[in-house]
Amino acid sequence: MTQAPRHPAHPVDAQFTARWSPRAFADAPVTEAQMLTMLEAARWAPSSNNGQPWRFVWALRGEAAFDAIAAALVPFNRDWAPRAGALVVLASKATRIDSKGAEVPNGPHAFDSGAAWMSLALQAHLMGLVAHAMGGFDAEALAQAVALPAGHTIHATIAIGPQGDPATLPEALRARETPNGREPLNKVAHRGSFAE
Ligand SMILES: Cc1cc2nc3c(=O)[nH]c(=O)nc-3n(C[C@H](O)[C@H](O)[C@H](O)COP(=O)(O)O)c2cc1C
């Protein structure tokens, strides 16, 4: 399997650099038990006011719901993601109930959902699976496919499964099937202020 090593500039646990987003999936199932473990990891993510705004809709390959989610992906993602063992739609509720029982906007709902996605992705990695997030979908079609309730926003669809042979990918994607890099830390992290 193509997997060029990533070299962190500072010591970090290997899981942070070993996790990446392949597109080639093995023709192997993801089980309900595996799904529940990954979703459980996401459930324990931190969130503003412990509001837990994340909502997941998941389906296993072979199920009608899987096909409905896959059909709402953009053509680029439809070229590879339907070979995954599971598809997950990550949405969140944009409001929360405050201490007085009033429904108020929940500003960090998308930020919190990002934390839940990362927990799911790292749990998948720890289980020997890959989780590949996709923002490329037809939002209206996907909302319809999962019966998205009012007041909710879809952030991503996530393809999950054991990694497969890049040879199974359409030719244009094969060369891209390798871990990418990152901006240098000093471009994204500033000590004291952005002016430093
Ligand atoms: C919110 C989000 C949306 C993404 N959308 C797509 C997508 O539509 N199609 C795709 O092939 N990859 C998509 N990706 C994968 C990113 O390109 C990938 O995570 C990024 O290049 C970093 O690479 P790595 O995950 O292998 O470390 C998305 C990732 C995230 C987090």
Coordinates of N, CA and C and ligand atoms in Angstrom, one line a residue:
M1 N 0.8 -1.2 0.0 CA 0.0 0.0 0.0 C 0.9 1.2 0.0
T2 N 0.6 2.2 -0.8 CA 1.3 3.5 -0.9 C 1.2 4.2 0.5
Q3 N 2.2 4.5 1.1 CA 2.1 5.2 2.4 C 3.4 5.8 2.8
A4 N 3.8 6.9 2.0 CA 5.0 7.6 2.4 C 5.0 8.1 3.8
P5 N 6.1 8.0 4.5 CA 6.1 8.5 5.9 C 6.0 10.0 6.0
R6 N 5.3 10.4 7.0 CA 5.2 11.8 7.3 C 6.2 12.1 8.5
H7 N 6.9 13.2 8.4 CA 7.9 13.5 9.5 C 7.5 14.7 10.2
P8 N 7.0 14.5 11.5 CA 6.6 15.7 12.3 C 7.8 16.5 12.6
A9 N 7.7 17.9 12.7 CA 8.8 18.7 13.1 C 9.1 18.7 14.6
H10 N 8.1 18.3 15.4 CA 8.3 18.2 16.8 C 7.7 16.8 17.2
P11 N 8.1 16.3 18.4 CA 7.6 15.0 18.7 C 6.1 14.9 19.0
V12 N 5.4 14.1 18.3 CA 3.9 13.9 18.5 C 3.6 12.4 18.5
D13 N 2.5 12.0 19.1 CA 2.2 10.6 19.0 C 2.0 10.2 17.6
A14 N 2.4 9.0 17.2 CA 2.4 8.6 15.8 C 1.0 8.7 15.2
Q15 N -0.1 8.6 16.0 CA -1.4 8.5 15.4 C -1.7 9.8 14.6
F16 N -1.1 10.9 15.0 CA -1.5 12.2 14.4 C -0.9 12.3 13.0
T17 N 0.2 11.7 12.7 CA 0.8 11.7 11.4 C 0.5 10.5 10.6
A18 N 0.2 9.4 11.3 CA -0.1 8.1 10.5 C -1.6 8.2 10.0
R19 N -2.5 8.9 10.6 CA -3.8 9.0 10.0 C -3.8 9.9 8.8
W20 N -4.4 9.4 7.7 CA -4.6 10.2 6.5 C -5.8 9.8 5.8
S21 N -6.1 10.4 4.7 CA -7.4 10.2 4.0 C -7.2 9.5 2.6
P22 N -7.0 8.2 2.6 CA -6.9 7.5 1.4 C -8.3 7.5 0.7
R23 N -8.4 7.2 -0.6 CA -9.6 7.0 -1.3 C -9.9 5.6 -1.7
A24 N -8.9 4.8 -1.7 CA -9.0 3.4 -2.1 C -9.5 2.5 -0.9
F25 N -10.6 1.9 -1.0 CA -11.1 1.0 0.1 C -11.1 -0.4 -0.3
A26 N -10.8 -1.3 0.6 CA -10.8 -2.7 0.4 C -12.3 -3.1 0.3
D27 N -12.5 -4.2 -0.5 CA -13.9 -4.7 -0.6 C -14.2 -5.5 0.6
A28 N -14.4 -4.9 1.8 CA -14.6 -5.5 3.0 C -15.6 -4.7 3.8
P29 N -16.4 -5.4 4.6 CA -17.5 -4.7 5.3 C -17.0 -3.9 6.5
V30 N -17.7 -2.9 6.9 CA -17.6 -2.3 8.3 C -18.7 -2.8 9.1
T31 N -18.5 -3.2 10.3 CA -19.6 -3.8 11.1 C -20.3 -2.8 11.9
E32 N -21.5 -3.1 12.3 CA -22.3 -2.3 13.2 C -21.5 -2.0 14.5
A33 N -20.9 -3.0 15.0 CA -20.1 -2.8 16.3 C -19.0 -1.8 16.1
Q34 N -18.3 -1.9 14.9 CA -17.2 -0.9 14.6 C -17.8 0.5 14.5
M35 N -18.9 0.6 13.8 CA -19.6 1.9 13.7 C -19.9 2.5 15.1
L36 N -20.5 1.7 15.9 CA -20.9 2.2 17.2 C -19.7 2.6 18.1
T37 N -18.6 1.9 17.9 CA -17.4 2.3 18.6 C -16.9 3.7 18.1
M38 N -16.9 3.9 16.8 CA -16.4 5.1 16.3 C -17.4 6.3 16.7
L39 N -18.7 6.0 16.6 CA -19.6 7.0 17.0 C -19.5 7.3 18.5
E40 N -19.2 6.3 19.3 CA -19.1 6.5 20.7 C -17.9 7.4 21.0
A41 N -16.8 7.2 20.3 CA -15.6 8.1 20.4 C -16.0 9.6 20.1
A42 N -16.8 9.7 19.1 CA -17.3 11.1 18.7 C -18.2 11.7 19.8
R43 N -19.0 10.8 20.4 CA -19.9 11.3 21.4 C -19.2 11.9 22.6
W44 N -17.9 11.5 22.9 CA -17.2 12.0 24.0 C -16.4 13.3 23.7
A45 N -16.6 13.8 22.5 CA -15.9 15.1 22.1 C -16.3 16.2 23.1
P46 N -15.5 17.2 23.3 CA -15.9 18.4 24.1 C -16.7 19.3 23.2
S47 N -17.6 20.0 23.9 CA -18.4 21.0 23.1 C -18.8 22.1 24.1
S48 N -19.1 23.3 23.5 CA -19.5 24.5 24.2 C -20.7 24.2 25.1
N49 N -20.6 24.5 26.3 CA -21.8 24.2 27.3 C -22.2 22.8 27.3
N50 N -21.3 21.9 26.9 CA -21.6 20.5 26.7 C -22.9 20.3 25.9
G51 N -23.0 21.2 24.9 CA -24.2 21.2 24.1 C -24.4 20.0 23.1
Q52 N -23.3 19.4 22.8 CA -23.3 18.1 21.9 C -24.2 18.3 20.7
P53 N -23.9 19.3 19.9 CA -24.7 19.6 18.8 C -24.6 18.6 17.6
W54 N -23.6 17.8 17.6 CA -23.4 16.9 16.5 C -24.5 15.9 16.3
R55 N -24.8 15.6 15.1 CA -25.8 14.5 14.8 C -25.2 13.7 13.6
F56 N -25.4 12.4 13.7 CA -24.8 11.5 12.7 C -25.9 10.7 12.1
V57 N -25.9 10.5 10.8 CA -26.7 9.5 10.1 C -25.7 8.6 9.4
W58 N -25.8 7.3 9.7 CA -24.9 6.3 9.1 C -25.5 5.2 8.5
A59 N -24.8 4.6 7.5 CA -25.4 3.4 6.8 C -24.2 2.6 6.3
L60 N -24.5 1.3 6.3 CA -23.5 0.3 5.8 C -23.7 0.0 4.3
R61 N -22.6 -0.3 3.6 CA -22.7 -0.6 2.2 C -23.7 -1.8 2.0
G62 N -24.5 -1.7 1.0 CA -25.6 -2.7 0.8 C -26.9 -2.3 1.3
E63 N -27.0 -1.2 2.1 CA -28.2 -0.7 2.6 C -28.7 0.4 1.7
A64 N -30.1 0.5 1.6 CA -30.6 1.6 0.7 C -30.2 3.0 1.2
A65 N -30.1 3.2 2.5 CA -29.7 4.5 3.0 C -28.2 4.8 2.5
F66 N -27.4 3.8 2.4 CA -26.0 4.0 1.9 C -26.1 4.6 0.5
D67 N -26.9 3.9 -0.3 CA -27.0 4.3 -1.8 C -27.6 5.7 -1.9
A68 N -28.5 6.0 -1.0 CA -29.1 7.4 -1.1 C -28.1 8.5 -0.7
I69 N -27.3 8.2 0.3 CA -26.2 9.2 0.7 C -25.2 9.3 -0.5
A70 N -24.8 8.1 -1.0 CA -23.7 8.1 -2.0 C -24.2 8.9 -3.3
A71 N -25.5 8.8 -3.6 CA -26.1 9.4 -4.8 C -26.0 10.9 -4.6
A72 N -25.9 11.5 -3.4 CA -25.9 12.9 -3.2 C -24.5 13.5 -3.2
L73 N -23.5 12.6 -3.4 CA -22.1 13.1 -3.5 C -21.9 13.7 -4.8
V74 N -20.9 14.7 -4.9 CA -20.5 15.2 -6.2 C -19.8 14.1 -7.0
P75 N -19.9 14.2 -8.3 CA -19.3 13.1 -9.2 C -17.9 12.7 -8.8
F76 N -17.0 13.7 -8.4 CA -15.7 13.4 -8.0 C -15.6 12.4 -6.9
N77 N -16.5 12.6 -5.9 CA -16.5 11.7 -4.7 C -17.2 10.4 -5.0
R78 N -18.2 10.5 -5.9 CA -18.9 9.3 -6.3 C -18.0 8.3 -7.0
D79 N -16.9 8.8 -7.5 CA -16.0 7.9 -8.2 C -15.2 6.9 -7.3
W80 N -15.2 7.2 -6.0 CA -14.4 6.3 -5.1 C -15.2 6.0 -3.8
A81 N -15.9 7.0 -3.3 CA -16.5 6.8 -1.9 C -17.5 5.6 -1.8
P82 N -18.3 5.3 -2.8 CA -19.2 4.2 -2.7 C -18.6 2.8 -2.5
R83 N -17.3 2.7 -2.6 CA -16.6 1.4 -2.3 C -16.3 1.3 -0.8
A84 N -16.6 2.4 -0.1 CA -16.3 2.3 1.4 C -17.3 1.3 2.0
G85 N -17.0 0.9 3.2 CA -17.9 0.0 3.9 C -19.0 0.7 4.6
A86 N -18.8 2.0 4.9 CA -19.9 2.8 5.6 C -19.8 4.2 5.2
L87 N -20.9 4.9 5.2 CA -21.0 6.3 4.9 C -21.7 7.0 6.1
V88 N -21.1 8.1 6.6 CA -21.7 8.8 7.7 C -21.9 10.3 7.3
V89 N -23.1 10.8 7.6 CA -23.4 12.2 7.4 C -23.3 12.9 8.7
L90 N -22.5 13.9 8.8 CA -22.3 14.6 10.0 C -23.0 16.0 9.9
A91 N -24.0 16.2 10.8 CA -24.7 17.4 10.8 C -24.7 18.0 12.2
S92 N -25.2 19.2 12.3 CA -25.4 19.7 13.7 C -26.6 20.6 13.8
K93 N -27.0 20.7 15.1 CA -28.1 21.5 15.4 C -27.6 22.9 15.7
A94 N -28.1 23.9 15.1 CA -27.6 25.3 15.2 C -28.1 26.1 16.4
T95 N -29.0 25.4 17.2 CA -29.5 26.1 18.4 C -29.4 25.2 19.6
R96 N -29.4 25.8 20.8 CA -29.4 24.9 22.0 C -30.4 25.5 23.0
I97 N -30.8 24.7 24.0 CA -31.7 25.2 25.0 C -30.8 25.7 26.1
D98 N -31.0 27.0 26.5 CA -30.2 27.6 27.6 C -30.8 27.3 28.9
S99 N -30.1 27.8 30.0 CA -30.4 27.4 31.4 C -31.8 27.8 31.7
K100 N -32.4 28.8 31.0 CA -33.8 29.2 31.3 C -34.8 28.4 30.4
G101 N -34.3 27.5 29.7 CA -35.2 26.7 28.8 C -35.5 27.3 27.5
A102 N -34.8 28.4 27.2 CA -35.1 29.1 25.9 C -34.2 28.5 24.8
E103 N -34.7 28.5 23.6 CA -33.9 28.0 22.4 C -33.1 29.2 21.9
V104 N -31.8 29.1 22.0 CA -30.9 30.2 21.6 C -29.9 29.7 20.5
P105 N -29.4 30.6 19.7 CA -28.4 30.2 18.7 C -27.2 29.5 19.4
N106 N -26.6 28.5 18.9 CA -25.5 27.8 19.4 C -24.3 28.1 18.5
G107 N -23.6 29.2 18.7 CA -22.6 29.7 17.8 C -21.5 28.7 17.4
P108 N -21.0 27.9 18.4 CA -19.9 27.0 18.1 C -20.4 25.6 17.6
H109 N -21.6 25.5 17.1 CA -22.1 24.1 16.7 C -21.2 23.5 15.6
A110 N -20.7 24.3 14.7 CA -19.8 23.7 13.6 C -18.5 23.4 14.2
F111 N -17.9 24.2 15.0 CA -16.6 24.0 15.7 C -16.7 22.7 16.5
D112 N -17.7 22.5 17.3 CA -17.9 21.3 18.1 C -18.0 20.1 17.2
S113 N -18.7 20.2 16.1 CA -18.9 19.1 15.2 C -17.5 18.7 14.6
G114 N -16.7 19.6 14.4 CA -15.3 19.3 13.9 C -14.5 18.5 14.9
A115 N -14.7 18.8 16.2 CA -14.0 18.0 17.2 C -14.6 16.6 17.2
A116 N -15.9 16.4 17.0 CA -16.5 15.1 17.0 C -15.9 14.3 15.8
W117 N -15.8 15.0 14.6 CA -15.3 14.3 13.4 C -13.9 13.8 13.7
M118 N -13.1 14.6 14.4 CA -11.7 14.2 14.6 C -11.6 13.0 15.5
S119 N -12.5 13.0 16.5 CA -12.5 11.9 17.5 C -12.9 10.6 16.7
L120 N -13.9 10.7 15.8 CA -14.3 9.6 15.0 C -13.1 9.1 14.1
A121 N -12.5 10.1 13.5 CA -11.4 9.7 12.6 C -10.2 9.0 13.3
L122 N -9.9 9.6 14.4 CA -8.8 8.9 15.2 C -9.1 7.6 15.7
Q123 N -10.4 7.4 16.2 CA -10.8 6.1 16.6 C -10.8 5.1 15.4
A124 N -11.2 5.6 14.3 CA -11.2 4.7 13.1 C -9.8 4.3 12.8
H125 N -8.8 5.2 12.9 CA -7.4 4.9 12.6 C -6.9 3.9 13.7
L126 N -7.3 4.1 14.9 CA -6.8 3.1 16.0 C -7.4 1.7 15.7
M127 N -8.5 1.6 15.0 CA -9.1 0.3 14.7 C -8.6 -0.2 13.4
G128 N -7.7 0.4 12.7 CA -7.1 0.0 11.5 C -8.0 0.3 10.3
L129 N -8.9 1.3 10.5 CA -9.8 1.7 9.4 C -9.4 3.1 8.9
V130 N -9.8 3.5 7.8 CA -9.6 4.9 7.4 C -11.0 5.6 7.4
A131 N -11.0 6.9 7.7 CA -12.2 7.7 7.6 C -11.8 8.9 6.8
H132 N -12.5 9.1 5.7 CA -12.2 10.2 4.7 C -13.4 11.1 4.7
A133 N -13.2 12.4 5.2 CA -14.3 13.4 5.2 C -14.5 13.9 3.7
M134 N -15.7 14.3 3.4 CA -16.0 14.9 2.1 C -17.0 16.1 2.3
G135 N -16.6 17.2 1.8 CA -17.5 18.4 1.7 C -18.2 18.5 0.4
G136 N -17.8 17.6 -0.5 CA -18.3 17.6 -1.9 C -19.6 16.8 -2.0
F137 N -20.7 17.5 -1.7 CA -22.0 16.8 -1.9 C -23.1 17.9 -2.3
D138 N -24.2 17.4 -2.8 CA -25.3 18.3 -3.1 C -26.1 18.4 -1.8
A139 N -26.0 19.6 -1.2 CA -26.6 19.8 0.1 C -28.1 19.5 0.2
E140 N -28.8 20.0 -0.9 CA -30.2 19.8 -0.9 C -30.6 18.3 -1.0
A141 N -29.9 17.6 -1.9 CA -30.2 16.2 -2.2 C -29.8 15.4 -0.9
L142 N -28.7 15.7 -0.3 CA -28.3 15.0 0.9 C -29.3 15.2 2.1
A143 N -29.7 16.5 2.2 CA -30.7 16.8 3.3 C -31.9 16.0 3.1
Q144 N -32.3 15.8 1.8 CA -33.5 15.0 1.5 C -33.3 13.5 1.8
A145 N -32.1 13.1 1.4 CA -31.8 11.7 1.6 C -31.8 11.2 3.1
V146 N -31.4 12.2 4.0 CA -31.3 11.8 5.4 C -32.4 12.4 6.2
A147 N -33.4 13.0 5.5 CA -34.5 13.6 6.2 C -34.0 14.6 7.3
L148 N -33.1 15.5 6.8 CA -32.5 16.5 7.8 C -33.6 17.3 8.4
P149 N -33.6 17.4 9.8 CA -34.6 18.2 10.5 C -34.3 19.7 10.3
A150 N -35.4 20.5 10.4 CA -35.2 22.0 10.3 C -34.2 22.4 11.4
G151 N -33.4 23.5 11.1 CA -32.5 24.0 12.0 C -31.2 23.3 12.1
H152 N -31.0 22.3 11.2 CA -29.7 21.6 11.2 C -28.9 21.9 10.0
T153 N -27.6 21.7 10.1 CA -26.7 22.0 9.0 C -25.8 20.7 8.7
I154 N -25.7 20.3 7.5 CA -24.8 19.2 7.2 C -23.4 19.8 6.9
H155 N -22.4 19.2 7.6 CA -21.0 19.6 7.5 C -20.2 18.7 6.5
A156 N -20.4 17.5 6.6 CA -19.6 16.5 5.8 C -20.2 15.2 5.7
T157 N -19.8 14.4 4.7 CA -20.1 13.0 4.7 C -18.7 12.3 4.8
I158 N -18.7 11.2 5.5 CA -17.5 10.5 5.9 C -17.5 9.1 5.3
A159 N -16.5 8.8 4.5 CA -16.4 7.4 4.0 C -15.5 6.6 4.9
I160 N -15.9 5.4 5.3 CA -15.1 4.7 6.3 C -14.9 3.2 5.8
G161 N -13.8 2.7 6.0 CA -13.5 1.3 5.7 C -12.1 0.9 5.8
P162 N -11.8 -0.4 5.6 CA -10.4 -0.7 5.6 C -9.7 -0.2 4.3
Q163 N -8.5 0.2 4.3 CA -7.8 0.8 3.2 C -7.7 -0.3 2.1
G164 N -7.8 0.1 0.8 CA -7.7 -0.8 -0.3 C -6.5 -0.5 -1.2
D165 N -6.5 -1.3 -2.3 CA -5.4 -1.2 -3.2 C -5.6 0.0 -4.1
P166 N -4.7 1.0 -4.3 CA -4.9 2.1 -5.1 C -5.2 1.7 -6.6
A167 N -4.8 0.5 -7.0 CA -5.1 0.1 -8.4 C -6.7 0.0 -8.6
T168 N -7.4 0.0 -7.5 CA -8.9 -0.1 -7.7 C -9.5 1.3 -8.0
L169 N -8.7 2.3 -7.9 CA -9.2 3.7 -8.1 C -9.2 4.1 -9.6
P170 N -10.0 5.0 -10.0 CA -9.9 5.5 -11.4 C -8.5 6.1 -11.5
E171 N -8.0 6.0 -12.8 CA -6.6 6.3 -13.0 C -6.1 7.7 -12.5
A172 N -7.0 8.7 -12.7 CA -6.6 10.0 -12.3 C -6.4 10.2 -10.8
L173 N -7.0 9.3 -10.0 CA -6.8 9.4 -8.5 C -5.7 8.6 -8.0
R174 N -5.1 7.7 -8.8 CA -4.1 6.8 -8.2 C -2.8 7.5 -7.8
A175 N -2.4 8.5 -8.6 CA -1.2 9.3 -8.2 C -1.4 10.1 -7.0
R176 N -2.6 10.4 -6.6 CA -2.9 11.2 -5.5 C -3.0 10.4 -4.2
E177 N -2.9 9.1 -4.3 CA -3.2 8.2 -3.2 C -1.9 8.1 -2.3
T178 N -1.5 9.2 -1.7 CA -0.4 9.2 -0.8 C -0.5 10.3 0.2
P179 N 0.0 10.1 1.4 CA -0.2 11.1 2.5 C 0.4 12.5 2.0
N180 N -0.3 13.6 2.4 CA 0.2 14.9 2.0 C 0.9 15.5 3.2
G181 N 1.4 16.8 3.0 CA 2.1 17.4 4.1 C 1.3 18.5 4.7
R182 N 2.0 19.4 5.4 CA 1.4 20.5 6.2 C 2.2 21.8 6.0
E183 N 1.5 22.9 6.3 CA 2.2 24.2 6.3 C 3.2 24.1 7.5
P184 N 4.3 24.8 7.5 CA 5.2 24.8 8.6 C 4.5 25.4 9.9
L185 N 4.9 24.9 11.0 CA 4.2 25.3 12.3 C 4.3 26.9 12.5
N186 N 5.4 27.5 12.1 CA 5.5 28.9 12.4 C 4.6 29.8 11.4
K187 N 4.0 29.1 10.4 CA 3.0 29.9 9.6 C 1.7 29.9 10.2
V188 N 1.4 28.9 11.1 CA 0.0 28.8 11.6 C 0.0 29.0 13.1
A189 N 1.1 29.1 13.8 CA 1.1 29.2 15.3 C 2.0 30.4 15.6
H190 N 1.5 31.4 16.4 CA 2.2 32.6 16.7 C 2.3 32.7 18.2
R191 N 3.5 33.0 18.7 CA 3.6 33.2 20.1 C 3.3 34.7 20.5
G192 N 2.2 34.9 21.2 CA 1.9 36.2 21.7 C 0.9 37.0 20.9
S193 N 1.2 37.1 19.6 CA 0.2 37.8 18.7 C 0.5 37.5 17.3
F194 N -0.4 37.8 16.4 CA -0.1 37.6 15.0 C 1.0 38.4 14.5
A195 N 1.3 39.5 15.2 CA 2.3 40.5 14.8 C 3.7 39.9 15.0
E196 N 3.8 38.9 15.8 CA 5.2 38.4 16.1 C 5.8 37.6 14.9
Ligands
LIG1 C1 -14.5 19.1 5.9 C2 -13.6 18.3 4.9 C3 -14.1 18.2 3.6 C4 -13.3 17.5 2.7 N1 -13.9 17.3 1.4 C5 -13.3 16.3 0.6 C6 -13.9 16.0 -0.6 O1 -15.1 16.4 -1.0 N2 -13.3 15.0 -1.4 C7 -12.1 14.5 -1.1 O2 -11.6 13.7 -1.8 N3 -11.5 14.8 0.1 C8 -12.0 15.7 0.9 N4 -11.4 16.0 2.1 C9 -10.2 15.4 2.5 C10 -9.0 16.5 2.6 O3 -8.6 16.8 1.3 C11 -7.9 16.0 3.4 O4 -8.3 15.7 4.7 C12 -6.7 16.9 3.5 O5 -6.1 17.0 2.2 C13 -5.7 16.5 4.5 O6 -5.2 15.2 4.1 P1 -5.2 14.0 5.2 O7 -6.6 13.9 5.7 O8 -4.8 12.8 4.3 O9 -4.2 14.3 6.2 C14 -12.1 16.8 3.0 C15 -11.7 17.0 4.4 C16 -12.4 17.7 5.3 C17 -11.9 17.8 6.7

